[in-house]
Coordinates of C-alpha atoms in Angstrom, one line a residue:
M814 CA -32.1 13.7 18.6
E815 CA -28.7 12.6 19.8
Q816 CA -26.5 10.8 16.8
R817 CA -25.5 7.8 18.3
P818 CA -22.0 6.0 17.0
P819 CA -21.9 3.9 14.1
R820 CA -21.9 0.5 15.3
G821 CA -18.5 -1.8 14.5
L822 CA -17.7 -5.9 14.3
K823 CA -18.3 -7.1 17.6
K824 CA -16.0 -9.8 17.2
I825 CA -13.7 -11.6 13.8
P826 CA -12.7 -15.3 13.0
T827 CA -9.5 -15.3 15.1
S828 CA -8.0 -19.0 15.4
R829 CA -6.3 -20.4 12.1
F830 CA -9.0 -23.0 12.0
A831 CA -12.0 -20.8 11.9
R832 CA -10.2 -18.0 9.7
A833 CA -9.7 -21.4 7.5
R834 CA -13.1 -22.7 7.5
K835 CA -14.9 -18.6 6.7
L836 CA -12.1 -19.0 3.4
S837 CA -12.6 -22.4 1.9
G838 CA -16.4 -22.1 2.8
L839 CA -15.7 -18.9 0.7
T840 CA -13.4 -20.9 -2.0
A841 CA -15.9 -23.6 -2.5
R842 CA -18.5 -21.3 -2.7
L843 CA -16.3 -19.7 -5.6
G844 CA -15.6 -22.9 -6.9
A845 CA -19.0 -24.1 -7.5
A846 CA -19.9 -21.0 -9.1
A847 CA -16.6 -21.3 -11.4
L848 CA -18.0 -24.4 -12.6
G849 CA -21.6 -23.7 -13.4
E850 CA -20.6 -20.8 -15.3
K851 CA -18.1 -23.1 -17.5
F852 CA -20.8 -25.6 -18.0
A853 CA -23.5 -22.5 -18.8
S854 CA -21.1 -21.0 -21.5
A855 CA -20.7 -24.2 -23.6
F856 CA -23.8 -24.1 -24.3
K857 CA -23.9 -19.7 -25.5
N858 CA -22.2 -17.9 -28.1
K859 CA -19.1 -16.2 -28.1
V860 CA -19.9 -13.0 -27.3
V861 CA -23.0 -13.9 -25.1
A862 CA -20.3 -16.1 -23.4
A863 CA -17.7 -13.7 -22.9
A864 CA -20.3 -10.6 -21.4
D865 CA -21.5 -13.5 -19.0
K866 CA -17.9 -14.3 -18.3
R867 CA -16.7 -10.8 -16.9
L868 CA -20.5 -10.6 -14.8
H869 CA -19.0 -14.0 -13.2
H870 CA -16.0 -12.6 -12.3
V871 CA -17.6 -9.2 -10.8
N872 CA -19.5 -11.2 -8.8
Q873 CA -17.0 -13.2 -7.7
A874 CA -15.2 -10.7 -6.4
R875 CA -18.0 -8.1 -4.5
K876 CA -18.1 -11.7 -3.0
I877 CA -14.9 -11.4 -2.2
V878 CA -14.7 -8.3 -0.6
A879 CA -17.8 -8.9 1.3
E880 CA -16.4 -11.4 3.3
L881 CA -13.0 -10.2 3.4
S882 CA -14.2 -6.6 4.8
R883 CA -15.8 -8.7 8.0
M884 CA -12.4 -10.7 8.7
K885 CA -10.0 -8.0 8.6
G886 CA -6.2 -9.4 9.0
A887 CA -4.0 -10.8 6.3
A888 CA -6.8 -11.7 4.6
M889 CA -7.9 -8.1 3.7
K890 CA -4.7 -7.0 3.9
L891 CA -3.7 -8.9 0.8
G892 CA -7.1 -7.8 -0.7
Q893 CA -6.0 -4.9 -0.2
M894 CA -3.3 -5.1 -1.9
V895 CA -3.8 -7.6 -5.1
S896 CA -6.4 -5.3 -5.8
L897 CA -3.0 -2.6 -6.2
H898 CA -1.3 -4.7 -8.6
G899 CA -4.5 -6.5 -10.3
E900 CA -4.0 -5.1 -13.5
H901 CA -1.0 -8.1 -14.1
F902 CA -3.3 -10.9 -13.5
F903 CA -7.4 -9.6 -13.0
P904 CA -9.9 -8.2 -15.6
K905 CA -10.7 -4.8 -14.7
E906 CA -13.9 -5.3 -13.5
V907 CA -12.1 -7.6 -11.0
V908 CA -9.7 -4.8 -10.1
E909 CA -12.2 -1.9 -9.6
I910 CA -14.5 -4.0 -7.3
L911 CA -11.7 -5.0 -4.9
S912 CA -10.6 -1.3 -4.8
T913 CA -13.4 -0.6 -2.5
L914 CA -11.1 -2.8 -0.5
Q915 CA -9.3 0.7 0.0
G916 CA -11.4 2.6 2.0
E917 CA -11.9 3.4 5.5
S918 CA -12.2 0.0 7.4
Q919 CA -15.0 -0.8 10.1
F920 CA -13.9 -1.2 13.1
M921 CA -14.3 -3.4 16.1
E922 CA -16.2 -2.7 19.4
W923 CA -14.7 -1.8 22.5
P924 CA -15.1 -5.5 24.3
A925 CA -13.0 -6.8 21.9
M926 CA -10.4 -4.1 21.6
E927 CA -10.5 -4.0 25.6
R928 CA -9.3 -7.9 25.5
V929 CA -6.2 -7.4 23.6
I930 CA -5.5 -4.3 25.4
A931 CA -5.5 -5.9 29.3
S932 CA -3.9 -9.1 28.2
E933 CA -0.9 -6.7 26.6
L934 CA -0.5 -4.2 28.6
G935 CA -2.4 -5.6 31.8
A936 CA -5.4 -4.7 33.9
D937 CA -4.4 -2.1 34.8
F938 CA -3.4 -0.3 31.7
R939 CA -5.7 2.3 32.4
K940 CA -3.2 3.8 35.3
R941 CA -0.8 4.0 32.4
L942 CA -2.4 5.8 29.6
L943 CA -5.2 8.2 30.9
D944 CA -8.8 9.0 29.0
F945 CA -8.0 6.1 26.7
S946 CA -11.7 6.5 24.6
K947 CA -13.5 3.8 23.3
Q948 CA -14.2 5.1 20.3
P949 CA -10.9 4.9 17.5
I950 CA -10.4 7.4 15.2
A951 CA -9.1 5.3 13.0
A952 CA -9.1 1.5 11.7
A953 CA -7.7 -0.8 9.3
S954 CA -7.6 -4.4 8.6
I955 CA -5.0 -5.5 10.4
G956 CA -5.9 -2.6 14.0
Q957 CA -7.6 0.2 14.8
V958 CA -6.0 3.2 16.6
H959 CA -7.3 5.1 20.3
R960 CA -6.9 7.9 21.6
A961 CA -5.2 8.3 25.3
C962 CA -3.4 10.6 28.0
L963 CA -0.1 9.7 29.4
E964 CA 1.0 10.9 33.1
D965 CA 3.0 13.5 32.1
G966 CA 0.4 15.4 29.8
T967 CA 0.9 13.6 26.8
Q968 CA -1.8 12.8 24.1
V969 CA -0.9 9.6 22.5
A970 CA -2.1 6.9 19.7
V971 CA -2.3 3.7 20.8
K972 CA -2.6 1.5 17.9
V973 CA -4.1 -1.9 18.4
Q974 CA -3.7 -5.0 16.7
Y975 CA -7.2 -7.1 15.9
P976 CA -7.2 -9.9 17.8
G977 CA -5.6 -13.2 16.0
V978 CA -4.4 -11.8 12.4
D979 CA -0.8 -12.3 13.7
L980 CA -1.5 -16.2 13.9
S981 CA -3.1 -16.6 10.5
I982 CA -1.2 -14.8 8.3
D983 CA 0.5 -17.9 6.3
S984 CA -2.7 -19.7 6.3
D985 CA -4.7 -16.8 4.9
V986 CA -2.1 -16.1 2.3
D987 CA -2.4 -19.3 0.9
A988 CA -6.2 -19.7 1.1
L989 CA -7.0 -16.0 -0.4
G990 CA -4.3 -17.1 -3.5
T991 CA -6.4 -20.2 -4.1
I992 CA -9.5 -18.2 -3.7
F993 CA -8.1 -15.7 -6.6
K994 CA -7.2 -18.2 -8.3
I995 CA -10.4 -20.1 -9.0
A996 CA -12.5 -16.4 -8.7
A997 CA -9.6 -14.8 -11.4
Q998 CA -9.2 -17.7 -13.4
V999 CA -5.3 -17.0 -12.5
P1000 CA -2.9 -19.7 -13.3
Q1001 CA -1.1 -22.0 -11.2
S1002 CA 2.1 -19.7 -11.5
G1003 CA 5.6 -19.1 -10.3
D1004 CA 4.7 -15.4 -10.6
F1005 CA 1.6 -15.1 -8.9
Q1006 CA 3.3 -17.4 -6.0
S1007 CA 6.2 -15.1 -5.7
V1008 CA 3.5 -12.2 -5.4
L1009 CA 1.7 -14.3 -2.2
D1010 CA 5.3 -15.3 -0.5
E1011 CA 6.0 -11.5 -0.6
V1012 CA 3.1 -10.6 1.2
K1013 CA 3.4 -13.2 3.5
E1014 CA 6.9 -11.5 4.0
V1015 CA 5.9 -7.7 4.8
L1016 CA 2.9 -8.7 6.8
L1017 CA 4.5 -10.8 9.2
Q1018 CA 6.4 -7.6 9.7
E1019 CA 3.4 -5.5 9.9
T1020 CA 1.9 -7.3 12.7
D1021 CA 5.3 -7.0 14.8
Y1022 CA 5.0 -3.6 16.3
L1023 CA 7.6 -3.6 18.4
R1024 CA 9.5 -3.7 14.9
E1025 CA 7.2 -0.8 13.6
G1026 CA 8.7 1.7 16.1
A1027 CA 12.3 0.4 16.6
A1028 CA 11.4 1.8 12.5
M1029 CA 10.4 5.3 13.4
D1030 CA 13.1 5.8 15.8
E1031 CA 15.3 4.8 12.6
F1032 CA 13.6 7.0 9.9
R1033 CA 13.7 10.2 12.6
G1034 CA 17.3 10.1 12.6
Y1035 CA 17.6 9.9 8.3
F1036 CA 15.0 13.3 8.2
A1037 CA 16.6 14.9 11.6
D1038 CA 17.4 17.5 9.0
V1039 CA 14.5 17.9 7.4
P1040 CA 12.6 20.6 9.2
P1041 CA 9.1 19.8 7.4
V1042 CA 9.2 16.4 7.5
V1043 CA 7.9 15.0 11.2
I1044 CA 7.5 11.5 12.9
P1045 CA 5.9 11.2 15.8
R1046 CA 7.3 9.8 19.1
Y1047 CA 7.7 6.7 19.8
F1048 CA 7.1 5.3 23.6
P1049 CA 8.6 1.7 23.8
E1050 CA 7.2 1.3 27.5
H1051 CA 3.6 1.5 26.7
S1052 CA 4.3 -0.8 23.2
T1053 CA 4.1 -4.1 22.4
K1054 CA 4.0 -6.6 20.0
R1055 CA 0.3 -5.9 19.1
I1056 CA 0.8 -2.4 21.0
L1057 CA 1.8 0.3 19.5
T1058 CA 2.0 3.5 21.5
T1059 CA 3.1 7.1 19.5
E1060 CA 3.0 10.8 20.4
F1061 CA -0.4 12.4 18.7
M1062 CA -0.1 14.2 15.7
R1063 CA -2.6 17.0 15.0
G1064 CA -3.4 17.6 11.1
V1065 CA -5.6 16.4 8.1
H1066 CA -5.4 13.9 5.7
P1067 CA -3.9 14.5 2.6
R1068 CA -7.1 14.0 0.4
E1069 CA -9.0 17.5 3.2
F1070 CA -5.6 19.0 2.5
G1071 CA -6.2 18.6 -1.6
E1072 CA -10.0 20.0 -1.4
S1073 CA -8.8 22.8 0.8
S1074 CA -7.9 26.5 0.0
A1075 CA -4.9 26.1 0.8
A1076 CA -1.5 28.2 -1.4
E1077 CA 0.1 26.7 -4.4
G1078 CA 2.6 27.8 -2.8
T1079 CA 1.9 25.5 0.3
R1080 CA 0.7 22.6 -1.6
N1081 CA 4.5 22.5 -3.7
S1082 CA 6.3 23.1 -0.8
I1083 CA 4.6 19.5 0.9
G1084 CA 4.8 17.8 -2.4
L1085 CA 8.5 18.6 -2.3
S1086 CA 9.0 17.4 0.8
F1087 CA 7.1 14.1 0.0
L1088 CA 9.4 13.7 -3.1
H1089 CA 12.2 14.6 -0.1
V1090 CA 11.1 11.5 1.6
F1091 CA 10.9 9.2 -0.9
Y1092 CA 14.0 10.3 -2.6
K1093 CA 16.3 9.7 0.4
E1094 CA 14.5 6.3 0.6
L1095 CA 15.8 5.5 -2.4
F1096 CA 18.7 7.2 -3.3
R1097 CA 20.4 7.4 0.1
F1098 CA 19.0 4.8 2.3
G1099 CA 17.8 1.8 0.9
V1100 CA 15.5 1.6 3.1
I1101 CA 11.7 2.4 1.7
Q1102 CA 8.1 2.5 3.6
T1103 CA 6.5 1.1 0.7
D1104 CA 2.7 1.5 1.7
P1105 CA 0.9 4.2 -0.3
N1106 CA -2.2 4.2 1.8
F1107 CA -3.1 8.2 2.1
A1108 CA -3.9 7.2 6.1
N1109 CA -0.6 7.2 7.0
Y1110 CA 0.1 10.5 6.4
L1111 CA -1.1 13.5 7.3
I1112 CA -0.1 17.4 6.2
D1113 CA 0.0 20.4 8.9
A1114 CA -1.1 23.5 5.9
E1115 CA 0.0 25.9 8.8
A1116 CA 2.9 24.9 9.1
R1117 CA 3.8 23.5 5.6
R1118 CA 4.7 20.0 8.1
L1119 CA 4.3 16.5 5.9
V1120 CA 3.9 14.3 9.2
L1121 CA 4.5 10.5 8.8
L1122 CA 2.9 7.9 10.6
D1123 CA 3.2 4.3 9.6
F1124 CA 6.1 2.2 9.0
G1125 CA 4.9 -1.4 9.2
A1126 CA 5.5 -1.7 5.8
V1127 CA 9.4 -0.7 5.7
K1128 CA 11.6 -2.8 2.9
C1129 CA 15.4 -2.7 2.5
F1130 CA 16.7 -3.3 -0.6
D1131 CA 20.2 -5.3 -1.4
D1132 CA 22.6 -2.6 -2.5
Q1133 CA 23.3 -4.1 -6.2
W1134 CA 19.5 -4.8 -6.6
R1135 CA 18.9 -0.8 -6.1
R1136 CA 22.5 -0.2 -7.5
L1137 CA 20.4 -1.6 -10.8
Y1138 CA 17.4 0.0 -10.4
I1139 CA 18.8 3.9 -9.8
E1140 CA 21.3 3.6 -13.0
M1141 CA 17.8 1.9 -14.8
I1142 CA 16.6 5.7 -13.5
G1143 CA 19.7 7.4 -14.8
A1144 CA 19.5 5.9 -18.3
S1145 CA 15.7 6.3 -19.1
F1146 CA 16.5 10.4 -17.9
Q1147 CA 19.4 10.6 -19.7
R1148 CA 17.4 8.8 -22.8
N1149 CA 20.2 5.9 -23.0
R1150 CA 18.1 3.2 -24.3
K1151 CA 20.9 0.4 -24.8
R1152 CA 21.7 0.9 -21.4
C1153 CA 18.0 1.1 -20.0
I1154 CA 17.3 -2.4 -21.7
E1155 CA 20.0 -3.2 -19.9
A1156 CA 19.8 -2.5 -16.7
G1157 CA 16.1 -4.0 -16.9
I1158 CA 17.2 -7.4 -18.1
E1159 CA 19.4 -7.5 -15.1
L1160 CA 16.9 -6.7 -13.0
G1161 CA 14.5 -9.3 -14.6
L1162 CA 12.0 -6.8 -15.5
I1163 CA 12.0 -7.9 -19.1
R1164 CA 14.1 -11.1 -20.6
G1165 CA 16.9 -10.7 -22.9
D1166 CA 15.0 -13.4 -25.5
D1167 CA 12.3 -11.4 -25.2
P1168 CA 10.9 -9.5 -28.9
P1169 CA 11.6 -6.0 -29.9
S1170 CA 8.3 -5.1 -29.0
V1171 CA 9.0 -6.0 -25.2
K1172 CA 12.1 -4.1 -25.3
D1173 CA 10.3 -1.0 -26.9
L1174 CA 7.4 -0.9 -24.2
H1175 CA 9.8 -1.4 -21.0
V1176 CA 11.7 1.8 -22.4
E1177 CA 8.5 3.3 -23.2
L1178 CA 7.1 2.8 -19.2
C1179 CA 10.3 4.1 -18.2
D1180 CA 10.0 6.8 -19.6
M1181 CA 6.1 7.4 -18.7
F1182 CA 7.6 7.0 -14.8
L1183 CA 10.0 9.9 -15.8
E1184 CA 7.5 12.3 -17.2
P1185 CA 7.4 14.4 -14.7
F1186 CA 11.1 15.1 -14.8
H1187 CA 11.6 15.2 -18.5
A1188 CA 9.5 18.4 -18.1
S1189 CA 10.4 21.7 -18.9
G1190 CA 9.4 24.3 -16.0
A1191 CA 6.9 23.3 -13.5
Y1192 CA 4.6 20.4 -13.5
D1193 CA 1.1 20.2 -13.1
F1194 CA 0.2 16.8 -11.4
R1195 CA -3.1 17.8 -11.1
A1196 CA -3.5 18.0 -14.2
S1197 CA -1.9 15.3 -15.7
D1198 CA -3.3 12.4 -17.3
L1199 CA -0.5 10.3 -17.0
P1200 CA -2.1 8.1 -14.2
L1201 CA -4.8 6.9 -17.4
R1202 CA -2.6 7.1 -20.1
M1203 CA -0.5 4.6 -17.5
K1204 CA -3.8 2.9 -17.0
A1205 CA -4.4 2.8 -20.7
M1206 CA -1.3 1.0 -21.2
V1207 CA -2.2 -2.3 -19.5
P1208 CA -4.4 -4.1 -22.5
R1209 CA -0.6 -3.4 -23.9
I1210 CA 1.1 -5.0 -21.4
F1211 CA -1.1 -7.7 -20.9
K1212 CA -0.2 -8.5 -25.3
E1213 CA 3.0 -8.1 -24.5
L1214 CA 3.7 -9.9 -21.1
G1215 CA 0.7 -11.5 -20.7
L1216 CA 0.5 -12.9 -16.8
R1217 CA 4.3 -12.2 -16.1
A1218 CA 4.6 -10.9 -12.7
P1219 CA 7.5 -8.5 -11.8
P1220 CA 10.3 -9.2 -9.7
R1221 CA 9.4 -9.8 -6.5
Q1222 CA 11.4 -6.7 -5.0
L1223 CA 9.6 -5.0 -7.0
I1224 CA 6.0 -5.5 -6.1
F1225 CA 5.9 -2.2 -3.2
L1226 CA 8.4 -0.3 -4.8
N1227 CA 6.2 0.2 -7.5
R1228 CA 2.7 -0.4 -4.9
K1229 CA 5.2 3.0 -3.5
M1230 CA 6.1 4.5 -6.5
V1231 CA 2.4 4.9 -8.0
G1232 CA 1.0 5.8 -4.5
V1233 CA 3.9 8.8 -4.6
Y1234 CA 1.7 10.0 -8.4
Y1235 CA -1.0 9.9 -6.3
F1236 CA -0.4 12.0 -3.2
M1237 CA 1.0 14.4 -6.2
S1238 CA -2.1 14.9 -8.1
T1239 CA -4.5 14.9 -5.3
I1240 CA -2.3 17.7 -3.4
R1241 CA -2.4 19.3 -6.7
A1242 CA 1.3 20.3 -7.0
R1243 CA 3.3 22.0 -9.5
I1244 CA 6.6 21.7 -9.2
D1245 CA 9.5 21.9 -10.9
V1246 CA 11.1 18.5 -10.3
R1247 CA 13.7 17.6 -12.4
P1248 CA 16.4 19.8 -10.5
L1249 CA 15.5 17.1 -7.5
L1250 CA 16.1 14.0 -9.5
E1251 CA 19.4 15.4 -10.8
Q1252 CA 20.0 16.4 -6.9
Y1253 CA 19.5 12.5 -6.1
L1254 CA 21.1 10.6 -9.5
P1255 CA 24.4 9.6 -9.1
R1256 CA 27.0 11.6 -11.0

């Protein structure tokens, strides 16, 4: 019997009012549940109350995930981002539930997306984009990708933004910030608000596909001298603020590549290309693609090529701030504890009046991030338990720093750095990376 294609979402709330109503309804349900949990806890002993509180947080997180998955847009994207930085604010049970938002997103059915395409490119878009596939080849929080063909035979990928998501970013983020404060009892702090403000700024950029297309052209120039790195061509004549048409690229998902029988030399070649991309961004250009989602990469194992697909979350970093950050990396690499602490204070990672234990923690965390570069010889990213050890540091970070969030500039940079380690581990790279860092650090 012929298998039917999976069903997608017929519609999502598109107006600010409809989305705000959805989120406010969720806020009310979570608030009522939180009040009930607090009242019930008054009649329980401390052990039972603590266990019930953890269960309450898990139930709240599940409700959030279910609603955000149906809403798409900034609401879902923020949920994904918060899941990556949740250890700063939420119990680990909540973070684990929120992390399910990182998985494959449900797509929207064709009629809704066809209306967006026709509105942006004209009702006759099929005359210019031939063989337009109704079934998407990928779906995410802000848009989904369809295949088509240009009149000259060029195969293209057409990213189509979900209706209304660019018009509701501020209201989505504000409403969801309130929800997280209720669900996880996050303090009404400036630290958490700075996270929300940074997310708004980046999301506004991610919904501007013309900006992303220009970034693709810019990055293609950056990496023109790195043959193993490929960036698709951008077709502005077939793109708008909500439609992005680029060259269709072939390759496999990093996780699929990691599970393949690819030779170690191929894995290491891809890993080196990936690290060169990140360190050129950080040390040379000051412009970084900050979204480490594996869906943003393809790997052509036969040609040993790394394909970079997504440039929506590109951030420019101030030269002075970046210089201090690079100084901190260099100080940690050279085991210069004093300068590592000084740079951490200047960056706002720690404070001058913090106790010695906080400064010790800062130095230790920097050392952990640079562990692969201190190794003598090849570092086996797959065999390393570094991510687990860093995760195990969370209780100590809580103890020393409380709910102090990282500086605003670091929110997305830290996200990318963690993603770099996971990418290298996933593809099972085993590389001597010390010479690579020495190549990029200022002399």
